[in-house]
Amino acid sequence: MLTIGTLSKKTGTKVQTIRYYEQIGLMPEPGRTEGGQRRYDNAQLDRLSFIRHSRQLGFSLDAIRELLDLSDHPNRPCHEADAIARRQLKQVEQRMARLKALRTELKRMVHECSGGRTGDCKVLEVLRDHSECLTEHEEIGA
Amino acid sequence: MLTIGTLSKKTGTKVQTIRYYEQIGLMPEPGRTEGGQRRYDNAQLDRLSFIRHSRQLGFSLDAIRELLDLSDHPNRPCHEADAIARRQLKQVEQRMARLKALRTELKRMVHECSGGRTGDCKVLEVLRDHSECLTEHEEIGA
DNA sequence: GATACATCCTCTAGCCGCTAGAGGTTCAAG
DNA sequence: CTTGAACCTCTAGCGGCTAGAGGATGTATC
């Protein structure tokens, strides 16, 4: 049986985060000692590893909830899991495309800065005037 | 003089967001009508455009605060603005590198899914077992 | 058995950058 | 003078944690 601290170290998850996952129902309520401290078993270690690994791959907690559910039912068809992963892949690709455009613009800004006064600074000038940009980059979130 | 709604449309910023920027001191307090409604001038329109454009390029509100401050003092040397932009560029490049690794992994997962039962699903298998991954992808945030 | 002290507990509040909604007021057109 | 769109303030919520207060427990050592 593992304490929350041990689980924390083994999975690289902060103690508070583990408790948070329990609170939102992503991790099950573990057993407790007489004094009320949490004790975990290996199934729970595996579950947390799954969650963490999924987070590292960028899945949202909601997506992970679905994936865990699928993982808990090995006889269901797996196209749903596949769909979730494809969705995630698509998102990653969209974000990459956006970042690529941003990088281009930032590089140009930085290269053109001649190191004089802020009044003539190309960086600030570009920020002031979107029409100096080569690309559109409308979306802000994500 | 512009109403907040007009300013909103001109800059593509939601009304609440404009008020939020005022609240956190990023936008100055505008003039008011007798009845208490906000009225903006062109300087404020420019400022908001600057903010929005910077956001589109991924700058944090804190970074934008610095940039605005620099922009307000045209006689200072501009290496600070340059440094902020370089920092931002670096961040973008790091995020791109991370996303690239994620994309590789996700692609592999999706390609290897044979469409059977979840019990044999490659997607779920990879999530269960990090050692099946080709790349490390440790960081979660950002 | 006492003591020390690391780890655990719950609870609340905060981070970023907004966004939504309730409930009420003002402005401008007709 | 009435309508109704747009405005006002205020509070609370999103995701995904993170930090800290203030107190209880567990384990190793004497």
XYZ file of C-alpha atoms (C1' of nucleotides) in Angstrom:
344
model
C 0.000 0.000 0.000
C 1.280 3.405 -0.965
C 0.963 6.721 0.797
C -0.057 9.706 -1.259
C 3.494 11.006 -1.052
C 4.935 7.814 -2.489
C 2.327 7.834 -5.252
C 3.250 11.436 -5.883
C 6.920 10.569 -6.342
C 6.263 7.492 -8.453
C 4.078 9.357 -10.916
C 5.591 12.816 -10.758
C 2.268 14.263 -9.690
C 1.979 16.777 -6.885
C 0.131 15.599 -3.806
C -2.446 18.349 -4.155
C -3.044 17.391 -7.741
C -3.806 13.814 -6.744
C -6.316 15.042 -4.207
C -7.740 17.347 -6.860
C -8.205 14.410 -9.243
C -10.043 12.583 -6.506
C -12.225 15.604 -5.866
C -13.326 15.846 -9.477
C -13.920 12.118 -9.664
C -11.041 11.234 -11.955
C -9.359 9.136 -9.299
C -11.448 6.870 -7.075
C -11.625 7.414 -3.348
C -8.814 5.335 -1.916
C -8.792 3.341 1.291
C -7.867 5.123 4.490
C -5.878 4.278 7.573
C -7.578 4.432 10.944
C -6.256 7.934 11.312
C -7.771 8.947 7.983
C -4.707 8.994 5.693
C -5.074 7.772 2.099
C -3.533 4.464 1.042
C -3.272 3.435 -2.596
C -2.853 0.111 -4.380
C -1.252 -0.744 -7.692
C -4.446 -0.394 -9.706
C -4.641 3.191 -8.563
C -1.004 3.731 -9.386
C -1.685 2.496 -12.906
C -4.695 4.728 -13.227
C -2.767 7.795 -12.164
C 0.056 6.928 -14.545
C -2.488 6.685 -17.342
C -3.890 10.078 -16.435
C -0.488 11.719 -16.243
C 0.710 10.243 -19.456
C -2.427 11.388 -21.189
C -1.961 14.879 -19.788
C 1.587 14.882 -21.119
C 0.159 14.126 -24.513
C -2.111 17.119 -24.132
C -5.464 15.425 -23.536
C -7.981 17.398 -21.490
C -9.267 15.968 -18.256
C -12.622 15.428 -19.939
C -11.029 13.464 -22.749
C -9.093 11.454 -20.196
C -12.307 10.664 -18.405
C -13.640 9.144 -21.611
C -10.433 7.275 -22.288
C -10.396 5.811 -18.789
C -13.964 4.734 -19.202
C -13.104 2.961 -22.440
C -10.062 1.417 -20.866
C -12.290 0.022 -18.131
C -14.445 -1.812 -20.679
C -12.115 -3.943 -22.807
C -14.887 -5.520 -24.876
C -16.283 -2.395 -26.422
C -15.237 -1.393 -29.918
C -12.301 0.940 -29.806
C -13.200 3.432 -32.500
C -14.189 5.914 -29.826
C -10.733 5.918 -28.317
C -9.381 6.292 -31.798
C -11.673 9.252 -32.431
C -10.553 10.988 -29.259
C -6.927 10.562 -30.227
C -7.598 11.827 -33.744
C -9.345 14.856 -32.345
C -6.349 15.528 -30.147
C -3.990 15.110 -33.077
C -5.999 17.610 -35.054
C -5.846 20.127 -32.247
C -2.117 19.700 -31.955
C -1.725 20.281 -35.664
C -3.835 23.401 -35.545
C -1.852 24.783 -32.671
C 1.381 24.050 -34.490
C 0.186 25.905 -37.546
C -0.713 28.919 -35.441
C 2.596 28.883 -33.651
C 4.435 28.668 -36.938
C 2.805 31.871 -38.121
C 3.593 33.570 -34.843
C 7.178 32.474 -35.012
C 7.572 33.959 -38.471
C 6.197 37.269 -37.294
C 8.241 37.369 -34.112
C 11.424 36.517 -35.952
C 10.838 39.307 -38.402
C 10.197 41.776 -35.587
C 13.314 40.808 -33.734
C 15.535 40.803 -36.819
C 14.458 44.251 -37.839
C 15.113 45.831 -34.485
C 18.131 48.035 -34.957
C 18.739 48.716 -31.274
C 17.987 52.427 -31.180
C 15.346 54.284 -29.227
C 11.948 52.822 -28.452
C 10.441 55.532 -30.617
C 11.935 53.857 -33.677
C 11.725 50.318 -32.409
C 10.492 47.941 -35.027
C 9.114 45.571 -32.420
C 6.810 48.204 -31.008
C 5.968 49.498 -34.445
C 4.739 46.123 -35.587
C 2.662 45.719 -32.463
C 1.131 49.113 -33.090
C 0.243 48.349 -36.656
C -1.083 44.979 -37.639
C -0.887 45.893 -41.333
C 2.868 45.387 -41.075
C 2.266 41.727 -40.482
C 2.600 39.229 -43.271
C 0.230 36.694 -41.797
C -3.152 36.852 -40.238
C -3.254 35.521 -36.726
C -6.729 36.185 -35.570
C -7.360 33.642 -32.884
C -6.217 34.428 -29.411
C -7.140 31.497 -27.230
C -5.922 27.903 -27.565
C -15.921 59.703 -29.076
C -16.587 55.984 -29.117
C -18.880 53.903 -26.976
C -17.507 50.711 -25.540
C -19.589 48.750 -28.036
C -18.065 50.577 -30.986
C -14.587 50.090 -29.570
C -15.435 46.436 -29.127
C -16.379 46.047 -32.775
C -13.433 48.056 -34.070
C -10.893 45.965 -32.195
C -12.649 42.615 -32.083
C -12.533 42.660 -28.310
C -15.524 41.698 -26.208
C -17.050 44.449 -24.131
C -16.389 42.573 -20.912
C -12.793 42.094 -21.871
C -12.334 45.830 -22.345
C -13.758 46.449 -18.900
C -11.511 43.722 -17.562
C -8.454 45.436 -19.055
C -9.519 48.637 -17.365
C -9.962 46.834 -14.083
C -6.452 45.418 -14.128
C -5.004 48.760 -15.160
C -4.024 47.822 -18.693
C -6.450 50.308 -20.184
C -6.825 53.753 -18.596
C -10.107 54.838 -17.089
C -11.965 56.509 -19.916
C -14.183 59.571 -19.738
C -17.806 59.092 -18.867
C -21.091 60.602 -19.973
C -23.320 62.299 -17.414
C -25.165 59.028 -17.077
C -21.933 57.153 -16.373
C -21.262 55.411 -19.678
C -17.703 55.077 -20.942
C -16.524 57.133 -23.918
C -13.216 56.462 -25.656
C -10.959 58.535 -27.891
C -8.564 57.512 -30.636
C -5.568 57.185 -28.358
C -7.453 54.584 -26.403
C -8.465 52.822 -29.584
C -4.799 52.636 -30.555
C -3.857 51.325 -27.164
C -6.449 48.588 -27.271
C -5.378 47.624 -30.775
C -1.817 47.356 -29.539
C -2.935 45.129 -26.690
C -5.012 42.896 -28.913
C -2.354 42.545 -31.512
C 0.166 41.638 -28.875
C -2.210 39.053 -27.466
C -2.595 37.577 -30.917
C 1.151 37.206 -31.017
C 0.962 35.347 -27.733
C 2.361 37.947 -25.347
C 1.130 37.712 -21.769
C -0.696 40.643 -20.248
C 2.348 41.293 -18.073
C 4.621 41.422 -21.086
C 2.144 43.728 -22.788
C 2.211 45.995 -19.783
C 5.957 46.336 -20.206
C 5.692 46.856 -23.929
C 3.065 49.559 -23.485
C 5.260 51.256 -20.956
C 8.173 51.242 -23.388
C 5.937 52.455 -26.154
C 4.923 55.392 -23.954
C 8.552 56.497 -23.586
C 9.965 56.891 -27.096
C 13.360 58.112 -25.970
C 14.427 55.108 -23.995
C 16.699 52.520 -25.562
C 14.682 49.768 -27.149
C 16.713 46.729 -26.188
C 14.153 45.916 -23.536
C 11.368 45.646 -26.051
C 13.672 43.538 -28.138
C 14.391 41.275 -25.168
C 10.701 40.782 -24.488
C 10.069 39.816 -28.080
C 13.050 37.441 -28.081
C 11.767 35.821 -24.928
C 8.406 35.367 -26.567
C 10.020 33.921 -29.671
C 11.894 31.458 -27.544
C 8.732 30.367 -25.807
C 6.988 29.875 -29.109
C 9.860 27.770 -30.360
C 9.822 25.636 -27.250
C 6.137 25.076 -27.522
C 6.502 24.122 -31.157
C 9.146 21.579 -30.325
C 6.934 20.048 -27.694
C 3.955 19.902 -29.984
C 6.038 18.287 -32.667
C 6.941 15.431 -30.345
C 3.336 15.065 -29.297
C 2.212 14.967 -32.896
C 4.624 12.175 -33.671
C 3.351 10.138 -30.781
C -0.299 10.768 -31.512
C 0.132 9.898 -35.161
C 1.758 6.640 -34.281
C -0.997 5.783 -31.837
C -3.708 6.519 -34.334
C -2.021 4.684 -37.180
C -1.548 1.566 -35.173
C -5.136 1.325 -34.042
C -6.581 -1.645 -35.856
C -10.206 -0.935 -34.994
C -10.917 -3.905 -32.764
C -11.945 -4.021 -29.126
C -10.769 -1.478 -26.574
C -8.940 -4.311 -24.827
C -6.513 -4.484 -27.756
C -6.595 -0.819 -28.627
C -3.188 0.558 -29.363
C -4.234 4.044 -28.354
C -5.140 2.964 -24.857
C -2.135 0.689 -24.644
C 0.249 3.515 -25.326
C -1.464 5.694 -22.760
C -1.134 2.916 -20.245
C 2.518 2.403 -20.889
C 4.818 5.314 -21.439
C 7.673 3.012 -22.369
C 5.974 2.485 -25.708
C 6.647 6.100 -26.525
C 9.562 7.070 -28.712
C 9.974 10.510 -27.266
C 10.042 11.948 -23.824
C 7.406 14.544 -23.213
C 7.716 15.392 -19.609
C 6.337 18.858 -19.257
C 2.635 19.241 -18.850
C 1.936 22.920 -18.579
C 2.607 25.630 -21.195
C 6.382 5.102 26.477
C 7.872 9.806 25.125
C 9.431 12.774 21.714
C 10.546 14.696 17.369
C 9.361 15.820 12.949
C 8.067 14.480 8.303
C 4.121 13.701 6.225
C -0.586 13.734 6.141
C -5.397 15.980 6.638
C -9.174 19.684 5.313
C -10.292 24.034 3.822
C -9.977 28.307 1.437
C -8.193 31.234 -1.935
C -5.412 32.317 -5.842
C -3.252 31.938 -10.660
C -4.373 33.520 -16.086
C -7.345 35.630 -19.219
C -11.235 36.021 -19.869
C -16.651 34.870 -20.159
C -21.444 34.666 -18.659
C -25.363 36.163 -16.388
C -28.409 38.750 -13.094
C -30.629 42.784 -12.341
C -30.863 47.459 -13.186
C -29.932 52.201 -15.900
C -29.068 55.245 -19.929
C -29.125 56.740 -24.605
C -30.865 57.745 -29.181
C -34.303 57.111 -32.631
C -38.979 57.583 -33.980
C -42.737 59.995 -24.632
C -41.944 55.468 -25.496
C -39.307 51.730 -26.972
C -35.472 48.753 -26.925
C -30.635 48.232 -27.717
C -26.807 49.103 -25.412
C -24.867 50.303 -21.312
C -23.798 49.803 -16.012
C -21.978 47.017 -11.640
C -21.351 42.906 -9.398
C -20.550 38.095 -8.695
C -19.230 33.673 -10.096
C -17.352 30.375 -13.209
C -14.043 28.040 -16.706
C -9.510 24.589 -16.819
C -6.049 22.617 -14.275
C -3.935 23.090 -10.973
C -1.011 25.457 -6.842
C -0.137 27.523 -2.314
C -0.742 28.165 2.382
C -2.974 28.041 7.047
C -3.661 25.389 10.883
C -3.978 21.107 12.769
C -3.694 15.635 13.025
C -1.148 11.311 12.121
C 2.589 7.999 11.452
C 7.135 6.238 12.206
C 11.831 6.202 13.903
C 14.632 6.832 17.737
C 15.756 7.072 22.482
